[in-house]
Amino acid sequence: MKPPIRVLHFADVHVGMANFGKTDPQHGISSRIVDFLARLDDMIDFAEAREVDLVVFAGDAFRTRSPNPTIQREFAERVLRLSQLAPTLLLAGNHDLPLNAAKASSIEIFDTLALAGIWVAQDYETRRIGTRRGDIVLGAAPYPMRARLLAHEDMRGLTIAEQDEALKLALIEQLTALAQQAQTLANDDAPKLLAGHFSLEGAMWGSERGVMLGRDVAVGLDCIADAGWDYVALGHIHQHQNLTHGQADWPPVVYSGSIERIDFGEEGAAKGFCWVELRRGRADWQFVQLNARKLLTIEVDCRDSLDPTQSVLAALEAQELRDAVLRLHIALTPESETLLNEGQIHRALRRSGLFHMAGLRKDIERSTRARLGKSAEELSPLQLLARYFESRDVDASRRDELLTLAEDIMRRR
């Protein structure tokens, strides 16, 4: 029996995300961007130690479609290192592709330079790739951009829903063609792997909704799960998940998830990549968790406390704060607020080895809530913003994220 082909599957690197950081003097970029690069380095070390045969990057290299040169350089160094280990697929995601199909993508430079061992997949295509442990048939399904898939279709007069349906049908047609091409190329015992950057119906979304570029369509799981692939390596959705878990007749259809936490919506989410040992008809795989930056929310109710400062300090001491990003929410009454010593709390935080303070929010309970709603003069800017979000029925978790960002902006002014 042939040895399995060892595949590294990762996605949604989003180099350039800089939430909750400051400039790193050594690199000249945000310390949070350094986090994302460190996760890449850890992953590459893992793949090198285990003699990777094929690298599949399932899309979204950068935060924006036009990354700055420093960030491009840092990502390129790591791509070159990967390509020296094994053949490397760079699949175009929605954050990589420009809206104008005539413009270059953020990863197209690797194709222009014709670097050995790197395939930049911006079109729907299937290839047979040679690796040190045998050939593999690899299908590439980049993000379905309207300007590309529907370039020759007349969309005039169609509703948005009708345009979305046309895009969905065009994507299904492309996926069907890829499966047919793979069947022809895998005429022996070569395993077949599909790499895609798109949404599947039934997948669980994460914080990518807040940074998504473009309008999304989703296709049904059956259009790829029963198409004869041995493993389906997906990007685009940041939450790691296997959509065919427990279904023995279908191959693993896996979103590897993003490699680093973006915001507090991912506070408890595991981040990492997938390691796959692939044979024809069998995929043994595992999710490898990376040491992503810890995001931590601490809520302290001091409304009935006689010493709110000590109550907060005790709550802080109960948590491991070193190298964490923290947001602190303190519930107070007007009386307990006067007893709170914020200076003492900030000094304790500085001693804790905290990586970044994302925000300290005081929620003050008023005795007459109706008066609060009428008298804007009594409210701080942050409280006014919170009232606005409440009036607009913004979801509570999303409201907390927005208030944390607003507080950070106000602090920098």
Coordinates of C-alpha atoms in Angstrom, one line a residue:
M1 CA 0.0 0.0 0.0
K2 CA 1.2 3.5 -0.9
P3 CA 2.0 5.8 2.0
P4 CA -0.6 8.5 2.5
I5 CA 0.0 12.0 1.1
R6 CA 0.5 14.5 3.9
V7 CA -1.5 17.7 3.3
L8 CA -1.5 21.0 5.2
H9 CA -4.9 22.7 5.0
F10 CA -5.3 26.2 6.3
A11 CA -7.3 29.4 5.4
D12 CA -8.3 32.9 6.4
V13 CA -5.0 34.2 7.5
H14 CA -6.1 37.9 7.2
V15 CA -2.7 39.4 7.7
G16 CA -3.3 43.0 8.5
M17 CA -6.0 42.7 11.2
A18 CA -4.8 45.0 13.9
N19 CA -7.5 45.0 16.5
F20 CA -6.3 45.5 20.1
G21 CA -2.6 46.2 19.4
K22 CA 0.1 48.8 19.2
T23 CA 3.1 49.4 17.0
D24 CA 5.7 46.7 17.4
P25 CA 9.1 48.6 17.3
Q26 CA 11.0 45.5 16.0
H27 CA 8.7 44.9 13.0
G28 CA 7.2 48.4 12.4
I29 CA 3.7 47.0 12.3
S30 CA 0.9 46.4 14.8
S31 CA 1.7 43.9 17.5
R32 CA -1.5 42.1 16.6
I33 CA -0.3 41.6 13.0
V34 CA 2.8 40.1 14.5
D35 CA 0.4 37.6 16.3
F36 CA -1.0 36.5 12.9
L37 CA 2.5 36.1 11.5
A38 CA 3.5 34.1 14.5
R39 CA 0.6 31.7 14.0
L40 CA 1.8 31.1 10.5
D41 CA 5.3 30.4 11.6
D42 CA 4.1 27.9 14.2
M43 CA 2.0 26.1 11.6
I44 CA 4.9 26.0 9.1
D45 CA 7.2 24.6 11.8
F46 CA 4.7 21.8 12.4
A47 CA 4.4 21.0 8.7
E48 CA 8.1 21.0 8.2
A49 CA 8.7 18.6 11.1
R50 CA 6.2 16.2 9.7
E51 CA 7.4 16.3 6.0
V52 CA 4.4 17.9 4.4
D53 CA 3.7 16.8 0.8
L54 CA 1.1 19.3 -0.3
V55 CA 0.1 22.8 1.1
V56 CA -3.4 23.9 0.5
F57 CA -4.2 27.5 1.4
A58 CA -8.0 27.9 1.0
G59 CA -8.1 31.7 0.6
D60 CA -8.1 35.1 2.2
A61 CA -4.4 36.1 2.7
F62 CA -4.9 39.7 3.8
R63 CA -7.4 41.9 5.6
T64 CA -8.0 44.0 2.6
R65 CA -7.7 43.6 -1.2
S66 CA -4.9 46.2 -1.2
P67 CA -2.4 45.3 1.6
N68 CA 0.5 47.6 2.3
P69 CA 4.0 46.5 1.1
T70 CA 5.3 45.6 4.6
I71 CA 2.5 43.1 5.1
Q72 CA 2.9 41.7 1.6
R73 CA 6.6 41.2 2.3
E74 CA 5.9 39.3 5.5
F75 CA 3.3 37.1 3.9
A76 CA 5.5 36.4 0.9
E77 CA 8.4 35.3 3.1
R78 CA 6.2 32.6 4.6
V79 CA 4.7 31.5 1.3
L80 CA 8.2 31.0 -0.1
R81 CA 9.1 28.9 2.9
L82 CA 6.0 26.7 2.4
S83 CA 6.8 26.3 -1.4
Q84 CA 10.3 25.1 -0.5
L85 CA 8.7 22.3 1.6
A86 CA 6.0 21.1 -0.8
P87 CA 3.9 22.1 -3.8
T88 CA 1.7 25.0 -2.6
L89 CA -1.8 26.0 -3.7
L90 CA -2.8 29.6 -3.1
L91 CA -6.6 29.8 -3.6
A92 CA -8.2 33.3 -4.2
G93 CA -10.7 34.3 -1.5
N94 CA -13.1 37.2 -1.4
H95 CA -10.5 39.3 0.4
D96 CA -8.0 38.6 -2.3
L97 CA -10.0 39.3 -5.4
P98 CA -10.8 42.9 -6.6
L99 CA -14.3 43.8 -7.6
N100 CA -13.1 44.7 -11.1
A101 CA -12.1 41.5 -12.8
A102 CA -9.5 43.4 -14.9
K103 CA -7.5 44.3 -11.8
A104 CA -4.9 42.1 -10.2
S105 CA -5.6 40.2 -7.0
S106 CA -3.5 40.6 -3.9
I107 CA -1.8 37.2 -4.4
E108 CA -1.4 37.4 -8.2
I109 CA 2.2 38.5 -7.9
F110 CA 3.2 34.9 -7.1
D111 CA 1.8 33.8 -10.4
T112 CA 3.4 36.6 -12.3
L113 CA 6.8 35.7 -11.0
A114 CA 6.2 32.1 -12.0
L115 CA 7.7 30.8 -8.8
A116 CA 8.4 27.1 -8.7
G117 CA 6.0 25.0 -6.7
I118 CA 3.3 27.7 -6.3
W119 CA -0.1 27.5 -8.0
V120 CA -2.2 30.7 -7.7
A121 CA -5.8 29.5 -8.4
Q122 CA -8.0 32.4 -9.5
D123 CA -10.0 30.3 -11.9
Y124 CA -12.0 27.0 -11.6
E125 CA -9.5 24.4 -12.6
T126 CA -8.4 20.8 -11.8
R127 CA -4.8 19.6 -11.9
R128 CA -2.8 16.5 -11.2
I129 CA 0.0 17.4 -8.9
G130 CA 3.1 15.4 -8.2
T131 CA 4.3 15.1 -4.6
R132 CA 7.1 13.1 -2.9
R133 CA 4.6 10.4 -1.9
G134 CA 2.7 10.2 -5.1
D135 CA 0.3 12.2 -7.3
I136 CA -2.8 13.9 -6.1
V137 CA -5.7 15.4 -8.1
L138 CA -6.4 18.8 -6.9
G139 CA -9.5 20.9 -7.8
A140 CA -9.6 24.7 -7.1
A141 CA -12.8 26.6 -6.5
P142 CA -12.0 30.3 -5.8
Y143 CA -14.5 32.7 -4.3
P144 CA -17.5 33.1 -6.7
M145 CA -17.2 36.7 -7.8
R146 CA -20.1 38.0 -9.8
A147 CA -17.8 40.0 -12.1
R148 CA -16.1 36.7 -13.1
L149 CA -18.8 34.0 -13.0
L150 CA -21.5 36.1 -14.5
A151 CA -19.4 38.3 -16.8
H152 CA -21.3 37.1 -19.9
E153 CA -24.7 37.1 -18.4
D154 CA -27.2 40.0 -18.8
M155 CA -28.2 40.9 -15.3
R156 CA -30.2 44.0 -16.2
G157 CA -33.7 44.0 -14.8
L158 CA -33.1 41.2 -12.3
T159 CA -33.7 41.6 -8.6
I160 CA -31.0 41.0 -6.1
A161 CA -32.5 37.6 -5.2
E162 CA -32.6 36.6 -8.9
Q163 CA -28.9 37.7 -9.3
D164 CA -28.0 35.6 -6.2
E165 CA -29.8 32.6 -7.6
A166 CA -27.9 33.0 -11.0
L167 CA -24.6 33.2 -9.1
K168 CA -25.5 30.1 -7.1
L169 CA -26.4 28.1 -10.2
A170 CA -23.2 29.2 -11.9
L171 CA -21.1 28.1 -8.9
I172 CA -22.8 24.7 -8.8
E173 CA -22.1 24.3 -12.5
Q174 CA -18.4 25.0 -11.9
L175 CA -18.2 22.6 -9.0
T176 CA -19.8 19.9 -11.1
A177 CA -17.3 20.5 -13.9
L178 CA -14.4 20.3 -11.4
A179 CA -15.6 16.9 -10.1
Q180 CA -15.9 15.6 -13.7
Q181 CA -12.4 16.8 -14.5
A182 CA -11.0 15.1 -11.3
Q183 CA -12.6 11.8 -12.3
T184 CA -10.8 11.9 -15.6
L185 CA -7.4 12.8 -14.1
A186 CA -7.6 10.3 -11.3
N187 CA -7.6 7.3 -13.6
D188 CA -5.6 5.2 -11.1
D189 CA -5.4 5.3 -7.3
A190 CA -4.5 9.0 -7.0
P191 CA -6.6 10.7 -4.2
K192 CA -8.8 13.6 -5.1
L193 CA -9.0 16.8 -3.1
L194 CA -11.2 19.9 -3.7
A195 CA -10.1 23.2 -2.3
G196 CA -12.8 25.9 -2.1
H197 CA -13.6 29.3 -0.8
F198 CA -17.3 29.7 -0.5
S199 CA -20.2 29.2 1.8
L200 CA -22.1 25.9 2.3
E201 CA -25.7 25.8 3.6
G202 CA -25.8 24.7 7.2
A203 CA -22.3 25.9 8.1
M204 CA -22.0 27.8 11.4
W205 CA -20.7 31.4 10.9
G206 CA -18.3 33.2 13.2
S207 CA -16.9 36.7 13.3
E208 CA -16.2 36.8 9.6
R209 CA -19.6 38.4 9.1
G210 CA -18.2 41.6 10.5
V211 CA -15.2 41.8 8.1
M212 CA -16.8 40.2 5.0
L213 CA -16.3 41.9 1.6
G214 CA -19.2 41.5 -0.9
R215 CA -22.5 39.7 -0.8
D216 CA -22.5 36.0 -0.2
V217 CA -24.3 33.0 -1.6
A218 CA -24.4 29.5 -0.2
V219 CA -24.7 26.1 -2.0
G220 CA -26.0 22.8 -0.7
L221 CA -23.6 20.3 0.8
D222 CA -24.7 17.5 -1.5
C223 CA -23.2 19.3 -4.6
I224 CA -19.7 18.5 -3.3
A225 CA -20.0 15.8 -0.7
D226 CA -21.2 13.1 -3.1
A227 CA -19.0 14.2 -6.0
G228 CA -16.3 11.7 -5.5
W229 CA -13.7 13.8 -3.6
D230 CA -11.7 12.2 -0.9
Y231 CA -11.3 15.4 1.1
V232 CA -12.8 18.9 0.7
A233 CA -10.6 21.7 2.1
L234 CA -12.6 24.9 2.6
G235 CA -11.9 28.5 3.6
H236 CA -14.1 31.6 4.1
I237 CA -15.9 30.7 7.3
H238 CA -13.7 31.3 10.4
Q239 CA -15.2 28.7 12.7
H240 CA -13.6 25.3 12.3
Q241 CA -16.1 22.6 11.5
N242 CA -16.6 19.3 9.6
L243 CA -19.9 19.5 7.8
T244 CA -20.1 15.7 7.2
H245 CA -19.2 14.6 10.7
G246 CA -20.8 11.2 11.5
Q247 CA -21.7 10.5 7.8
A248 CA -19.5 7.6 6.8
D249 CA -20.6 7.6 3.2
W250 CA -19.4 11.2 2.6
P251 CA -15.8 12.5 2.7
P252 CA -14.7 15.1 5.2
V253 CA -16.0 18.5 4.2
V254 CA -13.9 20.8 6.4
Y255 CA -13.6 24.5 7.1
S256 CA -10.2 24.7 8.8
G257 CA -11.2 28.1 10.3
S258 CA -9.0 31.1 10.8
I259 CA -5.6 30.9 12.4
E260 CA -6.0 33.8 14.9
R261 CA -8.8 35.4 16.8
I262 CA -10.1 38.6 15.2
D263 CA -12.4 40.1 17.9
F264 CA -14.4 39.2 21.0
G265 CA -16.9 37.3 19.0
E266 CA -14.2 34.6 18.8
E267 CA -13.3 34.8 22.5
G268 CA -13.6 31.1 23.2
A269 CA -13.1 29.8 19.7
A270 CA -10.2 27.4 19.0
K271 CA -8.0 28.5 16.1
G272 CA -5.7 26.4 14.0
F273 CA -5.3 24.3 10.8
C274 CA -5.9 20.8 9.5
W275 CA -3.4 18.1 9.0
V276 CA -4.6 15.4 6.5
E277 CA -3.1 12.0 5.6
L278 CA -4.8 11.2 2.3
R279 CA -5.3 8.1 0.3
R280 CA -7.8 7.2 -2.5
G281 CA -11.0 6.7 -0.7
R282 CA -9.7 7.6 2.8
A283 CA -8.8 10.8 4.6
D284 CA -7.4 10.6 8.1
W285 CA -7.3 14.2 9.4
Q286 CA -7.0 16.2 12.6
F287 CA -7.5 19.8 13.7
V288 CA -4.3 21.2 15.2
Q289 CA -4.9 24.0 17.6
L290 CA -2.6 27.0 17.6
N291 CA -1.8 29.2 20.6
A292 CA -4.0 32.1 19.5
R293 CA -4.0 35.4 21.4
K294 CA -6.3 35.1 24.5
L295 CA -9.3 37.4 24.4
L296 CA -11.0 37.7 27.8
T297 CA -14.1 39.5 29.1
I298 CA -14.4 39.9 32.9
E299 CA -17.7 41.1 34.3
V300 CA -17.9 42.3 37.9
D301 CA -21.1 43.2 39.7
C302 CA -20.3 45.8 42.3
R303 CA -23.8 47.2 42.8
D304 CA -24.0 45.8 46.3
S305 CA -20.3 46.0 47.1
L306 CA -19.0 48.1 50.0
D307 CA -15.6 48.1 48.5
P308 CA -16.0 47.9 44.7
T309 CA -12.3 48.4 44.0
Q310 CA -11.4 45.3 46.0
S311 CA -14.2 43.3 44.3
V312 CA -12.7 44.2 40.9
L313 CA -9.1 43.4 42.0
A314 CA -10.3 40.0 43.3
A315 CA -12.0 39.2 40.0
L316 CA -8.8 40.2 38.1
E317 CA -6.6 38.1 40.4
A318 CA -8.8 35.0 39.8
Q319 CA -7.9 35.1 36.0
E320 CA -4.6 34.6 34.2
L321 CA -4.2 37.9 32.5
R322 CA -0.6 37.7 31.2
D323 CA -0.5 38.2 27.4
A324 CA -4.2 38.5 27.2
V325 CA -6.5 41.1 25.6
L326 CA -9.0 42.2 28.2
R327 CA -12.3 44.0 28.3
L328 CA -13.6 44.8 31.8
H329 CA -17.3 45.5 32.5
I330 CA -18.2 46.8 36.0
A331 CA -21.8 47.1 37.1
L332 CA -22.2 49.9 39.6
T333 CA -24.7 52.1 41.3
P334 CA -24.1 55.9 41.6
E335 CA -23.1 55.3 45.2
S336 CA -20.6 52.5 44.5
E337 CA -19.2 54.4 41.6
T338 CA -17.9 57.1 43.9
L339 CA -16.0 54.4 45.9
L340 CA -14.3 52.9 42.8
N341 CA -10.6 53.7 42.5
E342 CA -9.8 53.3 38.8
G343 CA -6.2 54.2 39.2
Q344 CA -5.6 51.3 41.5
I345 CA -7.3 49.0 39.0
H346 CA -5.1 50.2 36.2
R347 CA -1.9 49.8 38.2
A348 CA -2.9 46.2 39.0
L349 CA -3.5 45.6 35.3
R350 CA -0.1 47.0 34.4
R351 CA 1.6 44.6 36.9
S352 CA -0.4 41.7 35.5
G353 CA 1.5 41.5 32.2
L354 CA -1.6 42.2 30.2
F355 CA -1.0 42.4 26.4
H356 CA -3.7 45.0 25.7
M357 CA -6.6 46.7 27.6
A358 CA -9.5 46.6 25.1
G359 CA -11.8 48.7 27.3
L360 CA -13.1 49.4 30.8
R361 CA -16.8 50.0 30.8
K362 CA -18.9 51.1 33.8
D363 CA -22.6 50.3 33.7
I364 CA -24.2 52.5 36.2
E365 CA -27.6 51.6 37.4
R366 CA -29.8 54.6 38.0
S367 CA -32.7 54.6 40.4
T368 CA -35.1 56.2 37.9
R369 CA -34.5 54.7 34.5
A370 CA -37.1 56.8 32.8
R371 CA -35.2 60.0 33.7
L372 CA -32.1 58.5 32.1
G373 CA -33.9 58.1 28.9
K374 CA -35.0 61.7 28.8
S375 CA -32.0 63.7 30.1
A376 CA -29.0 63.4 27.7
E377 CA -27.0 65.8 29.8
E378 CA -26.6 63.2 32.5
L379 CA -25.1 60.6 30.1
S380 CA -21.5 60.1 29.0
P381 CA -20.8 59.8 25.3
L382 CA -20.4 56.0 25.7
Q383 CA -23.7 55.8 27.6
L384 CA -25.5 57.8 24.9
L385 CA -24.1 55.4 22.3
A386 CA -25.2 52.4 24.3
R387 CA -28.7 53.9 24.5
Y388 CA -28.7 54.4 20.7
F389 CA -27.8 50.7 20.1
E390 CA -30.6 49.6 22.5
S391 CA -33.1 51.8 20.6
R392 CA -32.0 50.1 17.4
D393 CA -32.3 46.6 18.9
V394 CA -28.6 45.8 18.3
D395 CA -27.8 42.3 19.5
A396 CA -26.3 42.3 23.0
S397 CA -23.0 40.6 22.1
R398 CA -22.6 42.8 19.0
R399 CA -23.4 45.9 21.1
D400 CA -20.6 45.0 23.6
E401 CA -18.1 44.7 20.7
L402 CA -19.1 48.1 19.3
L403 CA -19.0 49.8 22.6
T404 CA -15.5 48.3 23.3
L405 CA -14.3 49.7 19.9
A406 CA -15.9 53.1 20.6
E407 CA -14.2 53.3 24.0
D408 CA -10.9 52.5 22.5
I409 CA -11.3 55.3 19.9
M410 CA -12.4 57.8 22.5
R411 CA -9.4 57.0 24.6
R412 CA -7.0 57.7 21.7
R413 CA -8.5 61.2 21.0

